[in-house]
Short mmCIF file of C-alpha atoms and ligand atoms in Angstrom, two decimals:
data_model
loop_
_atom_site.label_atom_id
_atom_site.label_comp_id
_atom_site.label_asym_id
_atom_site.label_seq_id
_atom_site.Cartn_x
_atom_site.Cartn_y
_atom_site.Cartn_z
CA UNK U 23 -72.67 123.54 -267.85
CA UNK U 24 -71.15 122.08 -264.99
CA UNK U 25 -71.87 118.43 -263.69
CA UNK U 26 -73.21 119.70 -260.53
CA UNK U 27 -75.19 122.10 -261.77
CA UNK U 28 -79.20 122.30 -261.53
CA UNK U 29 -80.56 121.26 -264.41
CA UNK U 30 -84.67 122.31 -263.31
CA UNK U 31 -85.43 124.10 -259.86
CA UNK U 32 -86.47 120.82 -258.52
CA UNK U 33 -82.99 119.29 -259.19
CA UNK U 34 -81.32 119.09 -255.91
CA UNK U 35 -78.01 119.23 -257.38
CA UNK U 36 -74.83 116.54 -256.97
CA UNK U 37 -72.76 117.48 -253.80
CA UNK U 38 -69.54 116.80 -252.35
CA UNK U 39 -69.56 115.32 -248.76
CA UNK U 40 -66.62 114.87 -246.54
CA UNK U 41 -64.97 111.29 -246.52
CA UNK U 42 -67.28 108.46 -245.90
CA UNK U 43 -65.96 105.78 -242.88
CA UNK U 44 -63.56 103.74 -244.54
CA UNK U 45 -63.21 99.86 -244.29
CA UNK U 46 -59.37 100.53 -244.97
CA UNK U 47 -57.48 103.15 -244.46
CA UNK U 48 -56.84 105.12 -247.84
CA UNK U 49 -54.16 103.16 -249.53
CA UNK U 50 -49.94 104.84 -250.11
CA UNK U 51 -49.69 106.64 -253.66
CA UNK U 52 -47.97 105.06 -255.86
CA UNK U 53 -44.89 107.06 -255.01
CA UNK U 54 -44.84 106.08 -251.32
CA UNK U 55 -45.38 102.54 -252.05
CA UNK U 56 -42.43 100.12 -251.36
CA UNK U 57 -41.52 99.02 -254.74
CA UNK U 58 -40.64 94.81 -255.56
CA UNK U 59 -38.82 93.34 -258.15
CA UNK U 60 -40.12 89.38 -258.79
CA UNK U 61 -37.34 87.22 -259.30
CA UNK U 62 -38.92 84.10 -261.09
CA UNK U 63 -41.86 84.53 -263.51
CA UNK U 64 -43.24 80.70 -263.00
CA UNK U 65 -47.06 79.83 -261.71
CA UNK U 66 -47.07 81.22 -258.27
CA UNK U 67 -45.40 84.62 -259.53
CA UNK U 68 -47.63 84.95 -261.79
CA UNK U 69 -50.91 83.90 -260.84
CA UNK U 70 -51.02 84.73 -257.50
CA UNK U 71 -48.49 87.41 -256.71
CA UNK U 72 -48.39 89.92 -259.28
CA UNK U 73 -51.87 90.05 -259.68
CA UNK U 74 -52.29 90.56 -256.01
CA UNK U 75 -49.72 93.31 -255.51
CA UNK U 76 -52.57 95.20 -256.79
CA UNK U 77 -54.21 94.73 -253.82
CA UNK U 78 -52.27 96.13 -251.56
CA UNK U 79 -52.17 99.17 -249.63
CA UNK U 80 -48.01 99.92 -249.50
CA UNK U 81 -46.70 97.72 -252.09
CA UNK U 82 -45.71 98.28 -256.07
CA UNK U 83 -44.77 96.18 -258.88
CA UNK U 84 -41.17 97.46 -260.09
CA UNK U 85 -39.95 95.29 -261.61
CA UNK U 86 -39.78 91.50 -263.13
CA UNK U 87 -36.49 89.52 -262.76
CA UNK U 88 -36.80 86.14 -265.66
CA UNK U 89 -34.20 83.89 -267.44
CA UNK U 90 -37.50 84.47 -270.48
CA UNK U 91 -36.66 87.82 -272.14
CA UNK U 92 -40.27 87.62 -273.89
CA UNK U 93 -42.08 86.65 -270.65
CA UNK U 94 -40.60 89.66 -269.23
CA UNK U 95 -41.43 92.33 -271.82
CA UNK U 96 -44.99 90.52 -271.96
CA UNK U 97 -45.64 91.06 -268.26
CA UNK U 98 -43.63 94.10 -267.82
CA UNK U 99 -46.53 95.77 -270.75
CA UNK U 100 -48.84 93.98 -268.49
CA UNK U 101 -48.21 95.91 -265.46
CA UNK U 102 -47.16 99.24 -266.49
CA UNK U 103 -43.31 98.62 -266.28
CA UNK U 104 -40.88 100.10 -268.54
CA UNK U 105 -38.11 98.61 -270.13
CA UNK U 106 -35.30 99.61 -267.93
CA UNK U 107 -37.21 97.35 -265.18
CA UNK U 108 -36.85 94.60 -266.64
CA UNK U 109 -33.63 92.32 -265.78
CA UNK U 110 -32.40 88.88 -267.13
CA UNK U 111 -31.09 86.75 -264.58
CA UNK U 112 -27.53 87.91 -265.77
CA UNK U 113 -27.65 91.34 -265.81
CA UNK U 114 -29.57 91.26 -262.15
CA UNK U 115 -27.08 92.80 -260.25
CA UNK U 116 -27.47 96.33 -262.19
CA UNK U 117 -30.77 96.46 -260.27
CA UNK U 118 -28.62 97.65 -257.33
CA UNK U 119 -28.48 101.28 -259.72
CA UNK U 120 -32.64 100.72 -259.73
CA UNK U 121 -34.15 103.06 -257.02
CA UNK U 122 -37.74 101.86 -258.16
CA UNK U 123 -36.58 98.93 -256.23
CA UNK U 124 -37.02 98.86 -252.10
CA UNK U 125 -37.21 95.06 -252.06
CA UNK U 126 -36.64 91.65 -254.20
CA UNK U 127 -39.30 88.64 -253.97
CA UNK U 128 -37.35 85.57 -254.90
CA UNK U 129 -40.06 82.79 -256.04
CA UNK U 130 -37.59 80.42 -257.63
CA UNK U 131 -37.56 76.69 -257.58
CA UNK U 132 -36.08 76.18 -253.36
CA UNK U 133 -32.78 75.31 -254.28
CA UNK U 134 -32.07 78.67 -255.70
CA UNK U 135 -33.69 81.20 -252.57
CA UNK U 136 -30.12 80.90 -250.47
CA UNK U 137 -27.94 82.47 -253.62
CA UNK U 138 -30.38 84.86 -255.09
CA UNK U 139 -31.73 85.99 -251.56
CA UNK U 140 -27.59 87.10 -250.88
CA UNK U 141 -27.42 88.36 -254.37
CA UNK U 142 -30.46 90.77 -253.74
CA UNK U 143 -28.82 91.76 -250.23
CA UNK U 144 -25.20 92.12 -252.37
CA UNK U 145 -27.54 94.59 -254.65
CA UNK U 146 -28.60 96.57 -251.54
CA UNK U 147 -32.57 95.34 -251.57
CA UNK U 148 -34.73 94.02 -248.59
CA UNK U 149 -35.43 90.23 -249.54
CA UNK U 150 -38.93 88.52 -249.45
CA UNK U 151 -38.04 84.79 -249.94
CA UNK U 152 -41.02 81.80 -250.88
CA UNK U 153 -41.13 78.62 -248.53
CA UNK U 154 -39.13 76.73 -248.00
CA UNK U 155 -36.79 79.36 -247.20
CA UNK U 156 -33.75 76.94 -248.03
CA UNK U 157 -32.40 73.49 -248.39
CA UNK U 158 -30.33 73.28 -245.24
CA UNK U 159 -29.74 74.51 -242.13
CA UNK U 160 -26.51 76.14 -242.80
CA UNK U 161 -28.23 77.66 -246.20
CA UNK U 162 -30.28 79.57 -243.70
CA UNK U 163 -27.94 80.75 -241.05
CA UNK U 164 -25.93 81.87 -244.16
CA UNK U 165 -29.25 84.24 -245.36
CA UNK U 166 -29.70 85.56 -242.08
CA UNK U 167 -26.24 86.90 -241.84
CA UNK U 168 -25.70 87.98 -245.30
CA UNK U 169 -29.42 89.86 -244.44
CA UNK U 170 -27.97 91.31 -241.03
CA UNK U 171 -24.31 92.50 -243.03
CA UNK U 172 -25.97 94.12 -245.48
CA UNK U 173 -28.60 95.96 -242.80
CA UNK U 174 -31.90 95.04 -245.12
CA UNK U 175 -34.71 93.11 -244.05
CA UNK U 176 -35.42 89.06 -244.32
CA UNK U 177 -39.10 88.22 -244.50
CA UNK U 178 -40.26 84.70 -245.41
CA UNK U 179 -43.46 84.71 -247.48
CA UNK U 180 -45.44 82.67 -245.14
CA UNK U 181 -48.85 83.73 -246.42
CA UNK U 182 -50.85 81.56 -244.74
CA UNK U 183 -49.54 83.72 -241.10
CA UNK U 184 -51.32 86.82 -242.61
CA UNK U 185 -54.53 85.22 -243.51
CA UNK U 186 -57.69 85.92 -241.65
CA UNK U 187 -59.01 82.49 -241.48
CA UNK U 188 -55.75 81.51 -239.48
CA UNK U 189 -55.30 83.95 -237.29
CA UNK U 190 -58.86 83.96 -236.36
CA UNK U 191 -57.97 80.35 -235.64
CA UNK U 192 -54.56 81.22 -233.89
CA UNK U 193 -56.68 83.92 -231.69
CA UNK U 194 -59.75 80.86 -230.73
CA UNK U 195 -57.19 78.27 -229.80
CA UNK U 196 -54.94 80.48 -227.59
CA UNK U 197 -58.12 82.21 -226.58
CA UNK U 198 -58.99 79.09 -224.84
CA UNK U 199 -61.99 78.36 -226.92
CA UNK U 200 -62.01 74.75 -226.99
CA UNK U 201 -59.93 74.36 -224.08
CA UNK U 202 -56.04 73.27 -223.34
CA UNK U 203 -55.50 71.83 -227.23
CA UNK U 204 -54.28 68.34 -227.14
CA UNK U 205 -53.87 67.29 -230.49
CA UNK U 206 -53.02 68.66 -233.95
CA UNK U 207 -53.65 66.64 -237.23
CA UNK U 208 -52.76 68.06 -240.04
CA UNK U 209 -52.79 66.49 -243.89
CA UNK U 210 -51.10 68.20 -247.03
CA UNK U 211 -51.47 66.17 -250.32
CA UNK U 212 -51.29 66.58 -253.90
CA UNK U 213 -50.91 65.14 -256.99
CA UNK U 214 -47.74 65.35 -258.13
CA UNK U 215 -47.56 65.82 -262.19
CA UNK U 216 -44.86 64.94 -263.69
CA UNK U 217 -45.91 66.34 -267.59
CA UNK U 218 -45.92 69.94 -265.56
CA UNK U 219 -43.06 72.06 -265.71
CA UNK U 220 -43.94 73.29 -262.23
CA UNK U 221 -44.06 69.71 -260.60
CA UNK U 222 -40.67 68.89 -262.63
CA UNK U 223 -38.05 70.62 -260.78
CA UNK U 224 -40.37 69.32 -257.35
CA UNK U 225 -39.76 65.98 -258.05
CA UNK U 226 -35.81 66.43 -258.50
CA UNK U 227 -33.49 66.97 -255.43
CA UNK U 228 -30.88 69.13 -256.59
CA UNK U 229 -33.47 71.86 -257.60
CA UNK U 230 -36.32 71.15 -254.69
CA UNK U 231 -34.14 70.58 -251.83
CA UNK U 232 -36.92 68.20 -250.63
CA UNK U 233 -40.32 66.27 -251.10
CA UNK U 234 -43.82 66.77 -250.35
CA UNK U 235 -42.21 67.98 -246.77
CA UNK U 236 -40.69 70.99 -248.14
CA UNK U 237 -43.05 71.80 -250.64
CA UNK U 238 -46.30 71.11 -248.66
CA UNK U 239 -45.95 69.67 -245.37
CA UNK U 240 -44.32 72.76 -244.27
CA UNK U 241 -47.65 74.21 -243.68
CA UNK U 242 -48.19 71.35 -241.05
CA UNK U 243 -45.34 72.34 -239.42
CA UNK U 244 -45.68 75.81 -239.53
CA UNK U 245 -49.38 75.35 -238.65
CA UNK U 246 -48.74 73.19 -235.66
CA UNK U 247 -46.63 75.78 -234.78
CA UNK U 248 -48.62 79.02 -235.04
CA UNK U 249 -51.72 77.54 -233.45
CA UNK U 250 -49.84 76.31 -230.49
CA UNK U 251 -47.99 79.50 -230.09
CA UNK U 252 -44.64 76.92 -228.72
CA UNK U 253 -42.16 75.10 -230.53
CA UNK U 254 -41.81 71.36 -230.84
CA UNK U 255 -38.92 69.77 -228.60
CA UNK U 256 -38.85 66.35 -230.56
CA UNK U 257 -40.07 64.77 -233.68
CA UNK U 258 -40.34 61.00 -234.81
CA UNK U 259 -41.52 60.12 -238.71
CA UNK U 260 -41.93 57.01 -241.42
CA UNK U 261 -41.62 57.39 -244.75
CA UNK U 262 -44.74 56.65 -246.26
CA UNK U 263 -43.33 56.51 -250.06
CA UNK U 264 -40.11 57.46 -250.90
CA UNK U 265 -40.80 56.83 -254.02
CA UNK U 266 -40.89 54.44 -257.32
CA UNK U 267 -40.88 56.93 -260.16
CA UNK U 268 -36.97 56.93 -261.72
CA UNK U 269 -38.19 60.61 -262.30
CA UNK U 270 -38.46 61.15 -258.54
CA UNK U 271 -35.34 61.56 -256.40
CA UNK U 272 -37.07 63.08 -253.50
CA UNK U 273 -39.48 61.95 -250.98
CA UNK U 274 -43.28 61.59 -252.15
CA UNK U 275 -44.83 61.10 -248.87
CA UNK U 276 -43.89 60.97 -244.71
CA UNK U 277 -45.98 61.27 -241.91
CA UNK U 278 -44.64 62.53 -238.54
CA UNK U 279 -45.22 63.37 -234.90
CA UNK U 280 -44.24 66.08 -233.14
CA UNK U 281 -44.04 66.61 -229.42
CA UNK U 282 -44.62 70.15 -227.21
CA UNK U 283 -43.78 71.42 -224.02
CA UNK U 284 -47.22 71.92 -222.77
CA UNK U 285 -47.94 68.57 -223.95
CA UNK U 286 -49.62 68.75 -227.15
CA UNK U 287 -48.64 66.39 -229.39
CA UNK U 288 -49.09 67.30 -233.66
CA UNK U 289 -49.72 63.91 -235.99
CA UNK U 290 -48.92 65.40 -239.76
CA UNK U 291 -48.89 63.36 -243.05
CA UNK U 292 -47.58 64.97 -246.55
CA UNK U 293 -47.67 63.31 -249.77
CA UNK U 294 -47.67 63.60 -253.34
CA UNK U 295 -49.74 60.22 -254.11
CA UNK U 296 -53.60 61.81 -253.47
CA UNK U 297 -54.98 65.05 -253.80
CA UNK U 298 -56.45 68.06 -252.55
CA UNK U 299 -55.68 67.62 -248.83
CA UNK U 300 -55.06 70.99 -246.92
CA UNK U 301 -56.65 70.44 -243.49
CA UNK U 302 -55.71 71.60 -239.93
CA UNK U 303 -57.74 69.74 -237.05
CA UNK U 304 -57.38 71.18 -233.07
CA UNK U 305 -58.60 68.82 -230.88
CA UNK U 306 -59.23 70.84 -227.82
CA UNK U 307 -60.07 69.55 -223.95
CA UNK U 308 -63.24 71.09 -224.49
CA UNK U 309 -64.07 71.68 -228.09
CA UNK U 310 -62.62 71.35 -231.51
CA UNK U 311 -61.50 73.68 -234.90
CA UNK U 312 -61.15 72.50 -237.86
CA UNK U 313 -59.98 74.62 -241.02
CA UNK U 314 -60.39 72.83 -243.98
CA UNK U 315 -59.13 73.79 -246.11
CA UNK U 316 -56.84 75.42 -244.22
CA UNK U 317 -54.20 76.74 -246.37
CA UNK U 318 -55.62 77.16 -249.39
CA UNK U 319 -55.38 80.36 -251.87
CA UNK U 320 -58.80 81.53 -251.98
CA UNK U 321 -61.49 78.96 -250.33
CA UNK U 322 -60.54 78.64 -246.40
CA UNK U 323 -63.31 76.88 -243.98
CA UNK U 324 -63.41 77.40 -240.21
CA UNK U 325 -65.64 75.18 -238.33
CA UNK U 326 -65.52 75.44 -234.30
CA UNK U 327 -67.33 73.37 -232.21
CA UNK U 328 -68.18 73.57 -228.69
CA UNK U 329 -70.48 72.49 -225.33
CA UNK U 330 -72.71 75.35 -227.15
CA UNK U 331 -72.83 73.75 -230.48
CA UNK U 332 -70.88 74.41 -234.18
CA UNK U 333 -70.26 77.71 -235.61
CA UNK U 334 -68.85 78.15 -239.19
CA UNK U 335 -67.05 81.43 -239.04
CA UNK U 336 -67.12 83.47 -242.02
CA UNK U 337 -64.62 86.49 -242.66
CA UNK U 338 -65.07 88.90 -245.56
CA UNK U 339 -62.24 90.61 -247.04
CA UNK U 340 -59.28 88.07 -246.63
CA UNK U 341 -56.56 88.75 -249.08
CA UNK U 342 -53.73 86.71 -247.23
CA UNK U 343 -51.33 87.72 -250.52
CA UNK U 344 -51.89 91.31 -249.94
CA UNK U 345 -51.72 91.04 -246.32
CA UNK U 346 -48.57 88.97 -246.62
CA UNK U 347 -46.78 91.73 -248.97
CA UNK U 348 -48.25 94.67 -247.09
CA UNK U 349 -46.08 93.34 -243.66
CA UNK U 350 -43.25 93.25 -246.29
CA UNK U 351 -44.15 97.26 -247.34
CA UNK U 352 -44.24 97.84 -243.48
CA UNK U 353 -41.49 96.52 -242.38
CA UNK U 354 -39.55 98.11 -244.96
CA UNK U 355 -41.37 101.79 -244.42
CA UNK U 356 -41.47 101.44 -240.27
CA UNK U 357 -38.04 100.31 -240.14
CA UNK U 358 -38.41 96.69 -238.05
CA UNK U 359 -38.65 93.41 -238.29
CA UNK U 360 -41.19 91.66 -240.45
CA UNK U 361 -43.35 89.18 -238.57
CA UNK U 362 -41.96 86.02 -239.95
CA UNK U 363 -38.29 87.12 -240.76
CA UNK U 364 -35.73 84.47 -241.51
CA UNK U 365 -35.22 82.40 -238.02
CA UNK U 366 -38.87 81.98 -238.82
CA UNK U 367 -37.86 79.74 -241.97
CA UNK U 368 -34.90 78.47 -240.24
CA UNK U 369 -36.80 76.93 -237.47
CA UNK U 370 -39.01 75.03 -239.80
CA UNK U 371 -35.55 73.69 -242.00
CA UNK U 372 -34.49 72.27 -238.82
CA UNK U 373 -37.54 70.73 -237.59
CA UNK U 374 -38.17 69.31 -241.25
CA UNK U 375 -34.58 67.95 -241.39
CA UNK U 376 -34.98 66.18 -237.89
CA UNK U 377 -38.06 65.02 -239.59
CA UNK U 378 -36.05 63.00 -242.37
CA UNK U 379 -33.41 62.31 -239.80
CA UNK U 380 -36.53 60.64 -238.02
CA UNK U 381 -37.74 59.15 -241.01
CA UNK U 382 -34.25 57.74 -242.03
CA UNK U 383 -33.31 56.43 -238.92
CA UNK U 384 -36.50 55.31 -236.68
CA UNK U 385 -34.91 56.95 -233.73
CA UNK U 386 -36.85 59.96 -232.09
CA UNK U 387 -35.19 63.26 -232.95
CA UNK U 388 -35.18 66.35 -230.71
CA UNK U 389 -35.60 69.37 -232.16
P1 NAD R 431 -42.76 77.34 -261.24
O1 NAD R 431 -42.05 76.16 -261.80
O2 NAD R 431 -44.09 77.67 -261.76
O3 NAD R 431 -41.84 78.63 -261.35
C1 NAD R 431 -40.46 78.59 -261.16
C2 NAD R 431 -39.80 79.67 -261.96
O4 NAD R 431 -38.40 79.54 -261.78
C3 NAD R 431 -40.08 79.55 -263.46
O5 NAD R 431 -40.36 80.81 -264.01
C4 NAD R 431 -38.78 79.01 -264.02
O6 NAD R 431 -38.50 79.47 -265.34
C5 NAD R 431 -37.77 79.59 -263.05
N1 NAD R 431 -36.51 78.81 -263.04
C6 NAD R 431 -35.30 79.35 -263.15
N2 NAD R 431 -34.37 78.40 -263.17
C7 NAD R 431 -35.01 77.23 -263.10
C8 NAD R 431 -34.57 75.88 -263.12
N3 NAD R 431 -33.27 75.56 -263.18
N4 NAD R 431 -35.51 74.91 -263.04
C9 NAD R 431 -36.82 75.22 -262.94
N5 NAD R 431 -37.29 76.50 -262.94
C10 NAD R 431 -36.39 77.49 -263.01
O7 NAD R 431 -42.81 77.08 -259.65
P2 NAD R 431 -43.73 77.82 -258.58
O8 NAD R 431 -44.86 76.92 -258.25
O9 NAD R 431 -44.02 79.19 -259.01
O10 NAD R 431 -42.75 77.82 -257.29
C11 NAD R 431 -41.70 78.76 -257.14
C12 NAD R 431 -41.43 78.98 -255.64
O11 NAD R 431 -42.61 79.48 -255.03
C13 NAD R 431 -41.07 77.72 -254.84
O12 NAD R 431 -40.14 78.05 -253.85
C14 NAD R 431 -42.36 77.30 -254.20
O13 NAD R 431 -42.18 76.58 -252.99
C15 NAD R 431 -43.01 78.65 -253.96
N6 NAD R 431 -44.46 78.57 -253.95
C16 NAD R 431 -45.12 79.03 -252.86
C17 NAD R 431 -46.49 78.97 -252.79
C18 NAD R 431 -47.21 79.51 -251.61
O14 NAD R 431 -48.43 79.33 -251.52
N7 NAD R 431 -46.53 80.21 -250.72
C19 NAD R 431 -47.21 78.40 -253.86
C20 NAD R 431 -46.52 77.95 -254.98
C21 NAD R 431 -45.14 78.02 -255.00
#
């Protein structure tokens, strides 16, 4: 007997109704889906990323890139992957014969995006590349041009750009909500552990480019930047621990200033010395919005407050990963430019370098 079928007279029988109004559209089949290779099994790769890639609409795991053959096969039977898509980091470049592959998502320690973002591009793949896109300038210029030879797409993961919470705030504060904003603060501290692998390469040069500037501050400055919709013109900074840990060789902590056209100014503090610290303050001629935290994975709070009064603002259904890697998908399927390609990254390595030059010197530094 069939499901459907009546069971008694009064059984009034299971039907099948035309498609309900969806909250989403219905997601790409798993053939349509722009497939990613992740280059760098480590915490945020694995914890955040892969996970999430479930949650797209347009995007596939295809396969794992890891210097761990285990880790690889482990997560590969994880997710579904066979064998063949599963590379060491020396036999990467036969990924270029992989057509399960659209795109590579480096999430290696910062010192290593510039040479495996133009070894993906040398393979013929679309590049997603973690913040901080590079260690220099010139490291960036160099991705954007091996990107542009190679005619494949450069999108920096800047996840916090395609998360609700912030772009609700980018839309009240350019929305004129609490008035011409005046002043930015924004704080980004953590504890920096040295018995974790993941903090170990951070607190070395060579392999983190930078400090608590590059690994965390850049949200300031991106922040700063987003919510003002205009670029800084000049930047001054202190160090406020360089640091005193023989372990350390980059900077623990700076605060700095920066300076924009309409007049706003940003005051931003980074650090590695106290904890838990993810906050974005707008200080509007007429109101204020605060989103603390602000860049966080999972928890984001968005407090406005007014002449009327203070609204918390809650928003349901804000997957910033799987919005992030769905403008990847897009921009690979539609052909364009993803919304925060590589001169995207490259703005904030030059602003953060005038930020040490600041730091180093005392001098203000236009930007
Ligand atoms: P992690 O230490 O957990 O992972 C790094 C991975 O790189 C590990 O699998 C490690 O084995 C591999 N690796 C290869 N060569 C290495 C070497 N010589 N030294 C150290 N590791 C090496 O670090 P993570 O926290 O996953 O960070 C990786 C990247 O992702 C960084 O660029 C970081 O800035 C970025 N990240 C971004 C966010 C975000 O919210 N957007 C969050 C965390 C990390």
């Amino acid at each position: 007997m069939s499901a459907s079928a009546p069971t008694s007279s009064s059984d009034p029988g299971l039907t099948g109704r035309p498609m309900p109004a969806l909250r989403r559209p219905l997601p790409d089949p798993p053939e349509a889906r722009v497939g990613i290779a992740l280059v760098g099994l480590g915490a945020y790769a694995l914890n955040q990323i892969a996970p999430n890639l479930a949650n797209t609409q347009h995007a596939r795991l295809a396969a794992v890139v890891s210097g761990n053959a285990e880790k690889a096969q482990a997560v590969a039977r994880a997710y579904g992957l066979e064998d063949s898509h599963v590379y060491s980091y020396d036999d990467f470049d036969r990924i270029a014969e992989d057509e399960t592959v659209d795109a590579v998502y480096v999430i290696l320690p910062n010192a290593f995006h510039r040479a495996w973002t133009e070894r993906a591009f040398a393979a013929g793949k679309h590049v997603l590349c973690e913040k901080p896109m590079a260690g220099t300038v010139e490291d960036c210029r160099a991705m954007i041009a091996a990107g542009e030879a190679a005619g494949k797409k450069l999108m920096i993961a800047y996840r916090a750009q395609f998360d609700p919470y912030n772009r609700r705030a980018i839309d009240l504060v350019q929305g004129g909500e609490i008035g011409e904003p005046r002043l930015i603060m924004a704080d980004h501290h953590r504890l920096l552990k040295l018995d974790e692998l993941r903090d170990q390469w951070r607190a070395q040069k060579d392999l983190a480019s930078g400090g608590s500037l590059y690994d965390i501050g850049i949200y300031s400055v991106n922040g700063a930047r987003y919510l003002l919709g205009e670029e800084p013109t000049e930047v001054t900074a202190t160090y406020l621990e360089r640091s005193d840990r023989e372990e350390v060789s980059v900077e623990e902590g700076v605060e700095w200033q920066m300076t924009f056209p309409s007049g706003a100014r940003a005051l931003c503090s980074s650090g590695y010395r106290a904890d838990q610290a993810k906050r974005i303050h707008v200080q509007g001629a007429s109101g204020e919005l605060t989103l603390d935290p602000a860049t966080d994975y999972y928890e984001r709070n968005l407090t406005v407050k007014t002449e009327e009064g203070t609204r918390e603002i809650t928003i349901p259904d804000s997957n910033q990963f799987a919005a992030m890697l769905d403008e990847m998908a897009l921009a690979v399927k539609e052909d364009r430019e993803p919304a925060t390609p590589g001169a995207e990254g490259l703005r904030d390595v030059e602003i953060m370098q005038a930020i040490y030059r600041a730091a180093e010197t005392g001098d203000a530094v236009a930007v």
